[in-house]
Amino acid sequence: MADTVAQFDHVIAVCRDLYAKKLQDYGPSWRIMRPRSVTDQIFIKANRIRSIEVKGETKIDEGIRSEFIGIVNYGIIGLIQLALGYADEKDISAADALELYDKYMTETKNLMYAKNHDYDEAWRSMRISSYTDLILMKIYRTKEIEDNQGKTLVSEGIDANYKDMINYALFGLIKLEYGE
C-alpha cells in the first residue's frame, strides 16, 4: 500500500499543478458551468481516450495522459459545482478554488483507499482501456441521473460517480507513469 500512496500522491500532484496553473491563467472561470456541462466535458475527454485506444493514433499532439488529467480536474470541478451550485460569473478566488480542489481530492482519495483495501488493489490487474470504458459507463449513468433531476431509487448519486471517474483516471495515470 505504501507504493500506492506514493504513486497516488505523485499523479495527484501533477493534476493539481496543472489545475493551479490554469487558475493563474483563467481564474475559476469554470464556475459558470452547470454540472451537466461538466459531465459533457468529461465525456469529451473519455471519448477521445477511447478513440485513441481504438485507432491507435492521434492527430493532435496531446495524448491519453493529458485527457486523464483533464478527467481528474473536471471531476473535481464537478464536485465543487454540485456543492456550490453554478454561478453567473466567477464568484470565488483562485485561492478558494484551490482550497476546494484539495478538499474534494482528499475526500476522493480517502474513498479510493477504503475501496482499495476491500478490493485488494484489483485495479492493478486491469487494463488502461478498462478504466476508459468504466469512466464512460459512469458518465452515461451520471447523464441518466441528471436527466432524472438527480433522483435515484437505489443507486449512488452524481457525486459518487464523479469520484469513481476521478479514481479510474488516477489509476490510468499511475499505469501510464509507472507501467502495467
Coordinates of C-alpha atoms in Angstrom, one line a residue:
M1 CA 0.0 0.0 0.0
A2 CA 3.0 2.3 0.6
D3 CA 3.7 2.4 -3.2
T4 CA 0.1 3.0 -3.9
V5 CA 0.0 6.0 -1.6
A6 CA 3.2 7.5 -3.1
Q7 CA 2.0 6.8 -6.7
F8 CA -1.4 8.4 -6.0
D9 CA 0.3 11.4 -4.3
H10 CA 2.5 11.8 -7.4
V11 CA -0.2 11.8 -10.0
I12 CA -2.5 13.9 -7.9
A13 CA 0.3 16.5 -7.6
V14 CA 0.6 16.5 -11.4
C15 CA -3.1 17.1 -11.8
R16 CA -3.2 19.8 -9.0
D17 CA -0.2 21.6 -10.5
L18 CA -2.0 21.9 -13.9
Y19 CA -5.2 23.0 -12.2
A20 CA -3.3 25.7 -10.2
K21 CA -1.6 26.9 -13.4
K22 CA -4.9 27.2 -15.2
L23 CA -6.3 29.1 -12.3
Q24 CA -3.5 31.6 -12.7
D25 CA -4.3 31.9 -16.4
Y26 CA -8.1 31.9 -16.3
G27 CA -9.2 32.1 -12.7
P28 CA -12.1 29.9 -11.7
S29 CA -14.0 30.8 -15.0
W30 CA -15.5 27.3 -14.8
R31 CA -17.8 28.5 -12.1
I32 CA -20.4 29.3 -14.8
M33 CA -20.6 25.7 -15.9
R34 CA -23.7 23.8 -14.9
P35 CA -23.0 20.2 -13.7
R36 CA -24.4 18.8 -16.9
S37 CA -21.8 20.7 -18.9
V38 CA -19.1 19.4 -16.6
T39 CA -20.3 15.9 -17.3
D40 CA -20.2 16.5 -21.0
Q41 CA -16.7 17.9 -20.8
I42 CA -15.6 14.7 -19.0
F43 CA -17.4 12.7 -21.7
I44 CA -15.4 14.5 -24.5
K45 CA -12.2 13.6 -22.8
A46 CA -13.1 10.0 -22.1
N47 CA -14.4 9.6 -25.6
R48 CA -11.2 10.9 -27.1
I49 CA -9.2 8.5 -25.0
R50 CA -11.3 5.6 -26.3
S51 CA -10.9 6.9 -29.9
I52 CA -7.1 7.0 -29.5
E53 CA -7.1 3.5 -28.0
V54 CA -9.2 2.1 -30.8
K55 CA -7.5 3.9 -33.7
G56 CA -4.0 3.6 -32.2
E57 CA -3.0 7.1 -33.3
T58 CA -3.7 10.8 -32.6
K59 CA -3.6 13.8 -34.9
I60 CA -3.4 16.3 -32.1
D61 CA -0.2 16.5 -30.1
E62 CA -1.9 15.6 -26.8
G63 CA -2.2 12.0 -25.8
I64 CA -4.1 9.9 -23.3
R65 CA -2.2 11.2 -20.3
S66 CA -3.4 14.8 -20.8
E67 CA -7.0 13.6 -21.2
F68 CA -6.9 11.6 -17.9
I69 CA -5.5 14.7 -16.2
G70 CA -8.5 16.6 -17.6
I71 CA -10.9 14.0 -16.3
V72 CA -9.4 14.2 -12.8
N73 CA -9.6 18.0 -12.8
Y74 CA -13.1 18.3 -14.3
G75 CA -14.3 15.6 -11.9
I76 CA -13.1 17.8 -9.0
I77 CA -14.7 20.8 -10.7
G78 CA -17.9 18.8 -10.9
L79 CA -17.9 18.0 -7.2
I80 CA -17.3 21.7 -6.4
Q81 CA -20.2 22.7 -8.7
L82 CA -22.5 20.1 -7.1
A83 CA -21.7 21.5 -3.7
L84 CA -21.8 25.3 -4.5
G85 CA -24.1 25.3 -7.5
Y86 CA -23.1 27.1 -10.6
A87 CA -22.7 30.9 -10.7
D88 CA -23.3 33.6 -13.4
E89 CA -19.7 34.8 -13.1
K90 CA -16.5 34.0 -11.3
D91 CA -17.6 34.3 -7.6
I92 CA -14.7 32.7 -5.8
S93 CA -11.0 33.5 -5.7
A94 CA -8.3 31.3 -7.2
A95 CA -7.1 30.6 -3.7
D96 CA -10.6 29.4 -2.7
A97 CA -10.8 27.2 -5.8
L98 CA -7.5 25.6 -4.9
E99 CA -8.7 25.0 -1.3
L100 CA -11.9 23.4 -2.6
Y101 CA -9.8 21.2 -5.0
D102 CA -7.8 20.0 -2.1
K103 CA -10.9 19.3 0.0
Y104 CA -12.6 17.2 -2.7
M105 CA -9.5 15.5 -3.8
T106 CA -8.9 14.4 -0.2
E107 CA -12.4 13.0 0.0
T108 CA -12.0 11.2 -3.3
K109 CA -8.6 9.8 -2.3
N110 CA -9.9 8.6 1.0
L111 CA -12.7 6.8 -0.8
M112 CA -10.1 5.1 -3.1
Y113 CA -8.1 4.0 -0.1
A114 CA -11.2 2.4 1.5
K115 CA -12.2 0.7 -1.7
N116 CA -8.6 -0.3 -2.4
H117 CA -8.5 -2.1 1.0
D118 CA -11.7 -4.0 0.2
Y119 CA -10.8 -4.8 -3.4
D120 CA -7.1 -5.6 -2.6
E121 CA -5.7 -3.4 -5.4
A122 CA -7.5 -5.3 -8.1
W123 CA -7.2 -2.2 -10.3
R124 CA -3.5 -3.0 -10.8
S125 CA -4.5 -6.1 -12.8
M126 CA -6.9 -4.2 -15.1
R127 CA -6.0 -2.7 -18.5
I128 CA -6.0 1.0 -19.1
S129 CA -8.7 0.6 -21.7
S130 CA -11.0 -0.9 -19.0
Y131 CA -10.6 2.3 -17.0
T132 CA -11.7 4.2 -20.1
D133 CA -14.8 2.0 -20.5
L134 CA -15.7 2.3 -16.8
I135 CA -15.4 6.1 -16.9
L136 CA -17.6 6.2 -20.0
M137 CA -20.1 3.9 -18.2
K138 CA -20.1 6.3 -15.2
I139 CA -20.7 9.2 -17.5
Y140 CA -23.7 7.6 -19.0
R141 CA -25.0 6.7 -15.5
T142 CA -24.4 10.4 -14.5
K143 CA -26.3 11.6 -17.5
E144 CA -29.3 9.4 -16.6
I145 CA -29.3 10.7 -13.1
E146 CA -29.0 14.3 -14.3
D147 CA -32.0 13.6 -16.7
N148 CA -33.9 12.4 -13.7
Q149 CA -33.2 15.6 -11.8
G150 CA -30.7 13.9 -9.5
K151 CA -33.2 11.3 -8.2
T152 CA -32.2 7.6 -7.9
L153 CA -34.1 4.7 -6.4
V154 CA -31.2 2.6 -5.2
S155 CA -28.1 4.0 -6.8
E156 CA -25.3 6.3 -5.7
G157 CA -25.6 9.9 -6.8
I158 CA -23.7 12.1 -9.2
D159 CA -21.0 12.9 -6.6
A160 CA -20.2 9.2 -6.2
N161 CA -19.9 8.8 -9.9
Y162 CA -17.6 11.8 -10.3
K163 CA -15.4 10.4 -7.5
D164 CA -15.2 7.0 -9.3
M165 CA -14.4 8.7 -12.6
I166 CA -11.6 10.6 -10.9
N167 CA -10.2 7.5 -9.3
Y168 CA -10.3 5.5 -12.6
A169 CA -8.5 8.3 -14.3
L170 CA -5.9 8.3 -11.5
F171 CA -5.4 4.6 -11.9
G172 CA -4.8 5.2 -15.6
L173 CA -2.3 7.9 -14.9
I174 CA -0.4 5.6 -12.5
K175 CA -0.3 2.8 -15.1
L176 CA 0.9 5.3 -17.7
E177 CA 3.5 6.7 -15.4
Y178 CA 4.8 3.5 -13.7
G179 CA 3.9 0.9 -16.2
E180 CA 1.5 -2.0 -16.2

